[in-house]
Amino acid sequence: MNSAEAWADPDRLRRYRERVFAERQALRTAFADPVGQQRQVLADLLEFNAGTAYGKQHGFARIRTLDDFRRAVPVQTYTDLEPWIERAAGGEADVLTADRPAVFFTSSGSTGAHKKIPVTPRFMRTTFFPFYYAAWAPLIEHFPDVLASPDAVLNLKHDPLTDPPTTASGRPHVGASQVDFGAAFGEPLSAEPGTGAPWARLAVPVAADRHAEKMYLRLRLAVESDVRCVIGINPAMVAALPYQLNLWWPRIVKEVRDGTLGGLPHRPPNPDRATELERLAHRHGTVRPSHIWPRMRALFCWTTGLASLYLPRLRAEFGPDVAALPAPVAASEGPVGVTLDRHSGAGSLVVNAAVYEFADADRDLGPDTATLQPHELETDRDYHVVFSHVGGLYRYAVGDVVRVVDHRGGVPRLEYTGRANRSDHAGERLRDAQVIRALHSALDATGLELRNAACRVTESAHRAPGYTFAVAPRTEWRQDESDRFTALLDEALGRESAGYGTARTEGRLSAPALLPLDPDAFLRDWQAQVESGVRPTQVKDRLFRQDPRQWARLTGQDPERHGAAAP
């Protein structure tokens, strides 16, 4: 049975729903004793991996408590674990885990280098699948019609490969969205919504690195279907979809009329649908997803971080009643939180998946950084995430910062606020979350709206360095509006970061400057990166853009020649 047949099978759909709701209930049951769950996860990973090279070196067999574990294992990053991971990727057994990795997930770090994240069958069973299934519960509970047919979901992140790259030992080294979990781990129900659609596996040849062309081909096919839901996880992919429709519109309509796909014969010509699409574009003067798919119900992606600036208006592009459901707070390395209800952005900590530790986000993480347990977290505070799980990552600082929204049943609910990297030119120590909150504060006070924003420190021969904010206003701002917004942003940054306020007071930083861009600037930049060969899932919103090439690509200005952009 192929994917389309599987998703059309009523019995398969029944079993899928049952599994999703059962995993959500199991997680809710675990909330009754979160401290006990954390002890159990620690005991399991220590016992299972005590005989590995890493376990022997760090005395796993002697560890009994979390305090023992903290003393034996330092807080560490991918760089610290990389020599161990490379040994496993080379085929050596019993390095980090007693379970040989079946796959290595790829994930781009802050340097752009592709990590190798070991993925073992035991990790998938005990850590990944329980949270993974539960994550779909709100979607299929409240919007059951998205599973009405195999082509009701446009899954933008699904990108299977017929010939995946491998490690030295021959194991696939691919993104999580490129793995067939059914074949790799014996989980036939694990196929995501949308993976049975006609565009899930493209019927025409296209090179693996031609990501923009693959996105075009899927979109061209989807305009002939009754799509009810778009899955993107990375919200930048969802934001790009309306832009891509307009970018490729003439080509899409012609191929629908001719029945071609990528210029090759594919299906019977559909002149009626092509004429209907032309009428829609003529009537509205533009092309929106809501015009093409009037029964759209939901978007599934991260809703916090920079996406919180543009997602409210973006939803309207897909339909006035479309809901934005938050994807899990997670990384390729492991899960953190999963939304179990209709909360707009926060997910409950997955207490039965990994051992979780947290550290104040305003502190620099180091090997000996003191950490907090989940029950010690405070509401409305930002924290670094450190986790350990049976898949071979121990006291691993994933590089994400989360904010505690509230507690439910003794378990914190967390929302992703941004990466842990800082911008620190003059002691300001600014984090993503602080700048995003400051942007929201200035926007709320002025009633203005942005489609996206980025910033960098600009040097000048005539004054102290200062932040330049490249912004894409939804509509044009008057000069007095821009001036008031910039002044309010400056004040808000000082409230968010004591270091920023001190740097401003002492004259080490000048007032921020605004660089208005046209509304589509960030979308063009995103599209250009995808067309250069970067996988769409890896082209994420980036707030701090100190790299001159990145800034020039976004703004059209060479910062080395426009160092005095700030007045």
Coordinates of C-alpha atoms in Angstrom, one line a residue:
M1 CA 0.0 0.0 0.0
N2 CA 1.5 3.4 -1.0
S3 CA 1.2 6.5 1.1
A4 CA -1.8 7.9 -0.7
E5 CA -3.7 4.6 -0.3
A6 CA -2.7 4.4 3.3
W7 CA -4.0 7.9 4.1
A8 CA -7.3 7.1 2.3
D9 CA -7.7 3.8 4.3
P10 CA -10.4 4.4 7.0
D11 CA -8.9 1.7 9.3
R12 CA -5.5 3.3 9.0
L13 CA -6.9 6.7 9.9
R14 CA -8.8 5.2 12.9
R15 CA -5.6 3.6 14.2
Y16 CA -3.6 6.8 13.6
R17 CA -6.1 8.9 15.6
E18 CA -6.1 6.4 18.4
R19 CA -2.3 6.4 18.6
V20 CA -2.1 10.2 18.6
F21 CA -4.7 10.6 21.4
A22 CA -3.2 7.7 23.4
E23 CA 0.3 9.3 23.3
R24 CA -1.2 12.6 24.4
Q25 CA -3.0 10.9 27.3
A26 CA 0.2 9.1 28.3
L27 CA 2.0 12.4 28.5
R28 CA -0.8 13.9 30.6
T29 CA -0.7 10.9 32.9
A30 CA 3.0 11.4 33.3
F31 CA 2.3 15.0 34.6
A32 CA 0.9 13.4 37.8
D33 CA 4.5 12.8 39.0
P34 CA 6.9 14.9 36.9
V35 CA 9.8 14.5 39.4
G36 CA 9.4 10.8 39.5
Q37 CA 9.4 10.7 35.6
Q38 CA 12.6 12.7 35.5
R39 CA 14.3 10.2 37.9
Q40 CA 13.1 7.3 35.9
V41 CA 14.4 8.8 32.6
L42 CA 17.8 9.4 34.2
A43 CA 18.0 5.9 35.6
D44 CA 17.1 4.4 32.3
L45 CA 19.6 6.3 30.2
L46 CA 22.4 5.5 32.7
E47 CA 21.6 1.8 32.9
F48 CA 21.2 1.4 29.2
N49 CA 24.4 3.2 28.3
A50 CA 26.7 2.4 31.2
G51 CA 28.8 0.0 29.1
T52 CA 29.5 2.5 26.4
A53 CA 32.8 4.3 26.0
Y54 CA 31.3 7.5 27.1
G55 CA 29.4 5.8 30.0
K56 CA 32.6 4.2 31.3
Q57 CA 34.6 7.3 31.1
H58 CA 32.0 9.3 33.1
G59 CA 31.2 6.5 35.5
F60 CA 27.5 6.0 34.6
A61 CA 27.4 2.8 36.6
R62 CA 28.1 4.7 39.9
I63 CA 25.7 7.5 39.3
R64 CA 22.5 7.4 41.3
T65 CA 21.1 11.0 41.4
L66 CA 20.9 14.1 39.3
D67 CA 23.5 15.7 41.5
D68 CA 25.9 12.8 40.8
F69 CA 25.2 13.2 37.1
R70 CA 26.0 16.9 37.3
R71 CA 29.3 16.2 39.0
A72 CA 30.3 13.5 36.5
V73 CA 29.2 15.2 33.2
P74 CA 29.8 18.9 32.3
V75 CA 27.3 21.0 30.5
Q76 CA 28.4 20.7 26.9
T77 CA 27.7 21.7 23.3
Y78 CA 27.8 19.9 20.0
T79 CA 31.5 20.8 19.7
D80 CA 32.3 19.0 22.9
L81 CA 30.4 15.9 21.8
E82 CA 31.5 16.0 18.2
P83 CA 34.6 13.7 18.6
W84 CA 32.4 11.0 20.1
I85 CA 29.7 11.5 17.5
E86 CA 32.2 11.2 14.6
R87 CA 33.4 7.9 16.0
A88 CA 29.9 6.6 16.0
A89 CA 29.3 8.0 12.5
G90 CA 32.4 6.2 11.4
G91 CA 30.9 2.9 12.4
E92 CA 32.3 2.3 15.9
A93 CA 29.9 0.6 18.2
D94 CA 29.1 1.5 21.9
V95 CA 30.5 5.0 21.8
L96 CA 27.7 7.2 23.1
T97 CA 24.9 4.6 23.1
A98 CA 24.4 0.9 23.4
D99 CA 22.0 1.1 20.5
R100 CA 23.7 1.6 17.1
P101 CA 22.5 4.8 15.4
A102 CA 20.3 4.0 12.4
V103 CA 20.3 7.5 11.0
F104 CA 22.1 10.8 11.7
F105 CA 19.9 13.8 11.6
T106 CA 21.5 16.9 10.0
S107 CA 21.0 20.2 11.6
S108 CA 22.8 23.5 10.8
G109 CA 24.3 25.2 13.8
S110 CA 25.1 28.9 14.3
T111 CA 28.2 28.5 12.2
G112 CA 26.2 27.0 9.4
A113 CA 28.2 23.7 9.7
H114 CA 26.0 20.6 9.4
K115 CA 25.8 18.6 12.6
K116 CA 25.4 14.8 12.8
I117 CA 22.8 14.0 15.4
P118 CA 22.8 10.2 16.2
V119 CA 19.3 8.7 16.1
T120 CA 18.9 5.3 17.6
P121 CA 15.9 2.9 17.7
R122 CA 15.7 3.2 21.5
F123 CA 15.7 7.0 21.3
M124 CA 12.9 6.9 18.7
R125 CA 10.7 4.6 20.8
T126 CA 11.2 6.2 24.2
T127 CA 11.9 9.8 23.5
F128 CA 10.8 10.8 20.0
F129 CA 7.7 9.0 19.0
P130 CA 5.6 9.7 22.2
F131 CA 6.0 13.4 21.8
Y132 CA 5.8 13.3 18.0
Y133 CA 2.4 11.6 17.9
A134 CA 1.1 13.8 20.7
A135 CA 2.0 17.0 18.8
W136 CA -0.6 16.3 16.2
A137 CA -3.5 15.9 18.7
P138 CA -4.8 19.5 18.6
L139 CA -4.8 19.6 14.8
I140 CA -6.7 16.4 14.2
E141 CA -9.0 16.9 17.3
H142 CA -10.2 20.3 16.4
F143 CA -9.8 20.2 12.6
P144 CA -10.6 16.6 11.7
D145 CA -11.5 17.5 8.1
V146 CA -7.8 18.1 7.3
L147 CA -7.5 14.3 7.1
A148 CA -10.5 14.1 4.8
S149 CA -8.4 13.1 1.9
P150 CA -4.7 12.5 1.2
D151 CA -4.3 15.8 -0.6
A152 CA -6.0 18.0 2.1
V153 CA -2.7 18.9 3.7
L154 CA 0.2 20.7 2.0
N155 CA 3.2 19.6 4.0
L156 CA 6.0 22.0 3.0
K157 CA 8.7 20.3 5.0
H158 CA 8.2 16.8 3.7
D159 CA 11.2 16.2 1.3
P160 CA 12.0 12.5 0.9
L161 CA 15.2 11.5 -0.9
T162 CA 15.7 8.5 -3.0
D163 CA 19.5 8.6 -2.7
P164 CA 20.3 10.2 0.7
P165 CA 23.9 11.3 1.7
T166 CA 25.5 9.0 4.2
T167 CA 28.1 9.0 6.9
A168 CA 31.4 7.1 6.6
S169 CA 29.6 4.0 8.0
G170 CA 26.9 4.2 5.4
R171 CA 24.1 5.5 7.7
P172 CA 21.8 8.2 6.2
H173 CA 22.7 11.7 7.1
V174 CA 19.6 13.7 6.4
G175 CA 17.0 16.1 7.9
A176 CA 14.3 14.7 10.1
S177 CA 11.8 15.6 7.4
Q178 CA 13.6 13.4 4.9
V179 CA 13.4 10.2 6.9
D180 CA 10.8 7.5 6.3
F181 CA 10.2 6.5 9.9
G182 CA 8.1 3.6 8.9
A183 CA 10.9 1.9 6.9
A184 CA 13.7 3.0 9.3
F185 CA 12.1 2.3 12.6
G186 CA 9.1 0.0 11.9
E187 CA 6.5 2.7 12.6
P188 CA 4.0 2.5 9.7
L189 CA 1.6 5.0 11.4
S190 CA 4.3 7.6 11.7
A191 CA 3.8 9.2 8.3
E192 CA 2.8 12.8 8.8
P193 CA -0.4 14.3 7.4
G194 CA 0.2 15.4 3.8
T195 CA 2.7 12.7 3.0
G196 CA 0.1 10.8 0.9
A197 CA -0.6 13.8 -1.3
P198 CA 0.2 13.6 -5.1
W199 CA 3.1 16.0 -4.6
A200 CA 4.7 14.1 -1.7
R201 CA 6.9 12.2 -4.1
L202 CA 7.5 14.1 -7.3
A203 CA 6.8 12.3 -10.5
V204 CA 9.3 14.2 -12.6
P205 CA 13.1 14.2 -12.2
V206 CA 14.5 17.1 -10.2
A207 CA 18.0 17.3 -8.6
A208 CA 18.0 16.9 -4.8
D209 CA 19.5 20.3 -4.2
R210 CA 17.1 22.2 -6.4
H211 CA 14.9 23.0 -3.5
A212 CA 13.1 26.0 -5.0
E213 CA 12.1 23.9 -8.0
K214 CA 10.8 21.2 -5.8
M215 CA 8.7 23.8 -3.9
Y216 CA 7.4 25.1 -7.2
L217 CA 6.4 21.6 -8.4
R218 CA 4.5 20.8 -5.2
L219 CA 2.7 24.2 -5.3
R220 CA 1.8 23.7 -8.9
L221 CA 0.1 20.4 -8.1
A222 CA -1.5 21.7 -4.9
V223 CA -3.5 24.4 -6.7
E224 CA -5.6 21.7 -8.2
S225 CA -6.5 20.2 -4.8
D226 CA -8.8 21.3 -1.9
V227 CA -6.0 22.0 0.6
R228 CA -7.3 22.5 4.2
C229 CA -4.0 22.8 6.1
V230 CA -0.4 23.9 5.6
I231 CA 2.4 22.3 7.6
G232 CA 5.6 24.2 7.7
I233 CA 7.2 23.9 11.2
N234 CA 9.6 26.6 10.2
P235 CA 7.2 29.6 9.9
A236 CA 9.4 31.3 7.3
M237 CA 8.4 28.5 4.9
V238 CA 4.7 29.3 5.5
A239 CA 5.3 33.1 5.1
A240 CA 7.0 32.4 1.8
L241 CA 4.1 30.6 0.3
P242 CA 2.0 33.6 -0.7
Y243 CA 5.1 35.3 -2.2
Q244 CA 5.9 32.1 -4.2
L245 CA 2.4 31.9 -5.6
N246 CA 2.7 35.4 -7.1
L247 CA 6.3 34.8 -8.1
W248 CA 5.4 31.7 -10.1
W249 CA 1.8 32.5 -11.0
P250 CA 2.0 32.6 -14.8
R251 CA 4.0 29.4 -14.9
I252 CA 1.6 27.6 -12.6
V253 CA -1.5 28.6 -14.6
K254 CA 0.1 27.6 -17.9
E255 CA 1.1 24.2 -16.5
V256 CA -2.4 23.6 -15.1
R257 CA -3.9 24.5 -18.5
D258 CA -1.4 22.2 -20.3
G259 CA -1.4 19.3 -17.8
T260 CA 2.4 19.5 -17.5
L261 CA 4.7 19.4 -14.5
G262 CA 8.0 21.0 -14.8
G263 CA 7.4 21.2 -18.6
L264 CA 6.8 17.4 -18.9
P265 CA 3.4 15.8 -19.6
H266 CA 1.9 14.7 -16.3
R267 CA -1.9 14.7 -16.2
P268 CA -4.8 15.6 -18.4
P269 CA -5.0 19.4 -19.3
N270 CA -7.2 21.3 -16.9
P271 CA -8.3 24.5 -18.8
D272 CA -11.3 25.0 -16.5
R273 CA -9.2 25.2 -13.4
A274 CA -6.7 27.4 -15.2
T275 CA -9.4 29.8 -16.2
E276 CA -10.8 29.9 -12.7
L277 CA -7.3 30.7 -11.3
E278 CA -6.9 33.5 -13.8
R279 CA -10.3 34.9 -12.8
L280 CA -9.3 34.9 -9.2
A281 CA -6.1 36.7 -9.8
H282 CA -7.9 39.3 -12.0
R283 CA -10.7 39.8 -9.5
H284 CA -8.4 40.4 -6.5
G285 CA -5.4 42.0 -8.2
T286 CA -3.1 39.5 -6.4
V287 CA -3.0 35.9 -5.5
R288 CA -3.6 34.7 -1.9
P289 CA -3.8 31.2 -0.6
S290 CA -7.4 32.0 0.7
H291 CA -8.5 32.6 -2.9
I292 CA -7.1 29.3 -4.2
W293 CA -8.0 27.2 -1.1
P294 CA -11.2 28.7 0.3
R295 CA -11.7 25.9 2.8
M296 CA -8.3 26.3 4.5
R297 CA -8.6 25.7 8.2
A298 CA -5.2 25.6 9.9
L299 CA -1.4 26.4 9.7
F300 CA 1.0 24.3 11.7
C301 CA 4.3 26.0 12.5
W302 CA 6.3 27.7 15.2
T303 CA 4.3 30.7 16.3
T304 CA 6.7 32.5 18.6
G305 CA 10.1 34.3 18.2
L306 CA 10.3 36.5 15.1
A307 CA 7.2 34.8 13.7
S308 CA 5.1 36.5 16.3
L309 CA 5.7 39.8 14.5
Y310 CA 4.2 38.6 11.2
L311 CA 2.0 35.6 11.9
P312 CA -1.2 37.4 12.9
R313 CA -1.4 39.2 9.5
L314 CA 0.0 36.1 7.6
R315 CA -3.0 34.1 8.8
A316 CA -5.3 36.5 7.0
E317 CA -3.5 35.6 3.7
F318 CA -4.7 32.0 4.2
G319 CA -8.2 32.9 5.4
P320 CA -10.0 35.0 8.0
D321 CA -10.8 32.0 10.2
V322 CA -7.6 30.1 9.8
A323 CA -6.0 29.0 13.0
A324 CA -2.2 28.9 13.7
L325 CA -1.4 25.9 15.7
P326 CA 2.1 25.8 17.3
A327 CA 4.6 23.2 16.3
P328 CA 6.5 21.5 19.2
V329 CA 9.3 23.3 21.0
A330 CA 12.0 21.0 19.8
A331 CA 15.2 20.6 17.8
S332 CA 16.8 17.9 15.7
E333 CA 18.6 16.8 18.9
G334 CA 15.4 16.2 20.9
P335 CA 12.0 17.4 22.2
V336 CA 11.4 20.0 24.9
G337 CA 7.7 21.0 24.9
V338 CA 4.6 20.0 23.1
T339 CA 1.3 21.8 22.9
L340 CA -1.6 19.6 24.0
D341 CA -4.5 22.0 23.7
R342 CA -5.2 25.3 21.8
H343 CA -2.6 27.4 23.5
S344 CA -1.2 29.8 20.9
G345 CA 2.5 29.2 21.5
A346 CA 3.5 27.3 24.6
G347 CA 4.1 23.5 25.0
S348 CA 4.2 21.4 28.1
L349 CA 7.6 20.0 29.1
V350 CA 7.9 16.4 27.8
V351 CA 8.8 15.1 31.3
N352 CA 9.0 11.4 30.2
A353 CA 11.3 12.0 27.2
A354 CA 14.5 13.4 28.6
V355 CA 16.2 14.8 31.7
Y356 CA 15.8 18.5 31.6
E357 CA 17.9 21.2 33.2
F358 CA 17.7 24.9 32.8
A359 CA 19.9 27.9 33.4
D360 CA 19.2 31.6 33.5
A361 CA 19.3 32.9 29.9
D362 CA 21.2 36.1 31.0
R363 CA 24.1 34.0 32.1
D364 CA 26.7 32.5 29.9
L365 CA 26.6 28.7 29.8
G366 CA 29.8 26.9 30.7
P367 CA 30.8 23.3 31.8
D368 CA 30.1 24.1 35.4
T369 CA 27.0 26.3 35.1
A370 CA 24.5 25.7 37.9
T371 CA 21.2 24.4 36.6
L372 CA 17.6 24.3 37.7
Q373 CA 15.2 21.4 37.6
P374 CA 11.8 21.8 35.9
H375 CA 9.9 22.4 39.2
E376 CA 12.3 25.2 40.1
L377 CA 11.5 27.4 37.1
E378 CA 9.8 30.8 37.5
T379 CA 7.0 32.1 35.3
D380 CA 7.9 34.9 32.9
R381 CA 11.6 34.1 33.0
D382 CA 13.9 33.0 30.1
Y383 CA 16.1 30.0 30.4
H384 CA 18.8 28.1 28.4
V385 CA 17.7 24.5 27.7
V386 CA 20.0 21.6 28.7
F387 CA 18.8 18.0 28.2
S388 CA 20.0 14.4 28.4
H389 CA 18.4 11.4 26.8
V390 CA 19.0 7.8 26.0
G391 CA 20.0 8.6 22.4
G392 CA 23.5 9.7 23.5
L393 CA 23.3 13.4 24.2
Y394 CA 24.2 14.1 27.8
R395 CA 23.8 17.5 29.5
Y396 CA 23.5 18.9 26.0
A397 CA 23.0 22.7 25.7
V398 CA 20.8 22.8 22.6
G399 CA 21.3 26.5 22.0
D400 CA 17.6 27.5 22.4
V401 CA 16.1 29.8 24.9
V402 CA 12.6 29.3 26.3
R403 CA 10.3 31.3 28.4
V404 CA 8.0 29.9 31.1
V405 CA 4.5 30.9 30.3
D406 CA 2.9 29.2 33.3
H407 CA 2.7 25.8 35.1
R408 CA 0.0 23.2 34.7
G409 CA -0.1 20.3 37.1
G410 CA 3.4 21.0 38.3
V411 CA 4.8 21.0 34.8
P412 CA 6.1 24.2 33.1
R413 CA 4.6 25.3 29.8
L414 CA 7.4 26.8 27.6
E415 CA 7.5 28.8 24.5
Y416 CA 10.5 29.2 22.2
T417 CA 11.9 32.7 22.3
G418 CA 15.0 32.5 20.1
R419 CA 18.5 31.2 19.9
A420 CA 20.9 31.6 22.8
N421 CA 23.5 33.6 20.8
R422 CA 24.0 37.2 21.8
S423 CA 24.9 40.5 20.2
D424 CA 27.4 42.1 22.5
H425 CA 29.4 44.9 20.9
A426 CA 29.6 47.2 23.9
G427 CA 28.5 45.1 26.9
E428 CA 24.8 45.2 25.9
R429 CA 24.5 41.4 25.8
L430 CA 21.3 41.4 23.8
R431 CA 19.4 38.2 23.1
D432 CA 16.8 37.4 20.4
A433 CA 14.0 37.3 23.0
Q434 CA 14.9 40.7 24.5
V435 CA 14.9 42.4 21.1
I436 CA 11.7 40.8 19.9
R437 CA 9.9 41.8 23.1
A438 CA 11.3 45.4 22.6
L439 CA 10.0 45.4 19.0
H440 CA 6.6 44.2 20.2
S441 CA 6.5 47.0 22.8
A442 CA 7.3 49.7 20.3
L443 CA 4.8 48.3 17.8
D444 CA 2.0 48.0 20.3
A445 CA 2.6 51.6 21.5
T446 CA 2.5 53.0 18.0
G447 CA -0.1 50.7 16.3
L448 CA 2.4 50.0 13.5
E449 CA 3.0 46.5 12.0
L450 CA 6.0 44.7 10.6
R451 CA 6.4 41.8 8.2
N452 CA 9.9 41.1 9.6
A453 CA 13.0 42.7 11.1
A454 CA 16.7 42.2 11.5
C455 CA 19.5 44.2 13.0
R456 CA 23.3 44.7 13.1
V457 CA 25.7 47.0 14.9
T458 CA 26.8 49.8 12.5
E459 CA 30.1 51.5 12.9
S460 CA 30.5 55.2 12.2
A461 CA 33.5 57.6 12.1
H462 CA 31.4 60.4 13.6
R463 CA 29.7 58.7 16.6
A464 CA 29.6 55.6 18.8
P465 CA 28.5 52.4 17.1
G466 CA 24.7 51.8 17.2
Y467 CA 22.2 49.2 16.1
T468 CA 20.6 49.6 12.7
F469 CA 17.2 47.9 12.4
A470 CA 16.2 46.7 8.9
V471 CA 12.4 46.6 9.0
A472 CA 9.8 45.6 6.4
P473 CA 6.7 47.6 7.4
R474 CA 3.4 46.2 6.3
T475 CA 2.4 49.6 5.0
E476 CA 4.5 52.8 4.6
W477 CA 5.4 54.6 7.8
R478 CA 5.5 58.4 8.0
Q479 CA 8.7 59.9 9.2
D480 CA 7.2 61.0 12.5
E481 CA 5.9 57.4 13.1
S482 CA 9.4 56.0 12.3
D483 CA 11.0 58.5 14.7
R484 CA 8.6 57.6 17.5
F485 CA 8.9 53.9 16.9
T486 CA 12.7 54.1 17.0
A487 CA 12.7 56.1 20.3
L488 CA 10.3 53.7 21.9
L489 CA 12.4 50.7 20.7
D490 CA 15.5 52.3 22.3
E491 CA 13.6 52.7 25.6
A492 CA 12.3 49.1 25.5
L493 CA 15.7 47.7 24.8
G494 CA 17.0 49.5 27.9
R495 CA 14.2 47.9 30.0
E496 CA 14.9 44.5 28.6
S497 CA 18.7 44.5 29.0
A498 CA 20.5 46.4 31.8
G499 CA 23.7 46.1 29.7
Y500 CA 22.1 47.9 26.8
G501 CA 20.8 50.7 29.0
T502 CA 24.2 51.2 30.6
A503 CA 25.9 51.2 27.3
R504 CA 23.5 53.9 26.0
T505 CA 23.9 56.0 29.2
E506 CA 27.7 55.8 29.1
G507 CA 27.8 56.6 25.4
R508 CA 29.3 53.3 24.3
L509 CA 26.2 52.8 22.0
S510 CA 24.4 55.4 20.0
A511 CA 20.6 55.5 19.5
P512 CA 19.3 52.9 17.1
A513 CA 18.6 53.8 13.5
L514 CA 15.9 52.5 11.2
L515 CA 16.4 51.2 7.7
P516 CA 13.0 50.7 6.1
L517 CA 12.8 48.1 3.4
D518 CA 10.0 47.2 1.0
P519 CA 7.4 44.7 2.3
D520 CA 8.8 41.7 0.4
A521 CA 12.5 42.2 1.2
F522 CA 12.7 39.4 3.7
L523 CA 10.8 37.1 1.4
R524 CA 13.1 37.8 -1.5
D525 CA 16.1 37.1 0.8
W526 CA 14.6 33.8 2.0
Q527 CA 13.9 32.8 -1.6
A528 CA 17.4 33.6 -2.7
Q529 CA 18.9 31.4 0.0
V530 CA 16.7 28.5 -1.1
E531 CA 17.5 29.0 -4.7
S532 CA 21.2 28.9 -3.8
G533 CA 20.8 25.3 -2.6
V534 CA 19.9 25.6 1.1
R535 CA 17.1 23.4 2.3
P536 CA 14.0 25.4 3.1
T537 CA 13.7 23.9 6.6
Q538 CA 17.2 25.4 7.4
V539 CA 16.5 28.9 6.1
K540 CA 15.1 30.3 9.3
D541 CA 14.3 33.8 10.5
R542 CA 17.5 35.4 11.8
L543 CA 17.4 38.6 13.9
F544 CA 21.1 39.4 14.3
R545 CA 22.9 39.7 10.9
Q546 CA 26.4 40.9 11.6
D547 CA 27.7 39.1 8.5
P548 CA 28.2 41.9 5.9
R549 CA 27.2 39.5 3.1
Q550 CA 23.9 38.6 4.7
W551 CA 23.2 42.2 5.4
A552 CA 23.9 43.2 1.9
R553 CA 21.8 40.5 0.4
L554 CA 18.9 41.5 2.6
T555 CA 19.1 45.3 2.3
G556 CA 21.0 45.9 -0.9
Q557 CA 23.5 48.0 1.1
D558 CA 27.1 47.1 1.7
P559 CA 27.6 47.9 5.4
E560 CA 31.3 48.5 4.8
R561 CA 30.4 51.4 2.5
H562 CA 27.4 52.5 4.4
G563 CA 28.8 52.5 7.9
A564 CA 27.3 55.9 8.6
A565 CA 23.8 54.8 7.8
A566 CA 22.7 55.9 11.2
P567 CA 22.1 59.6 11.5

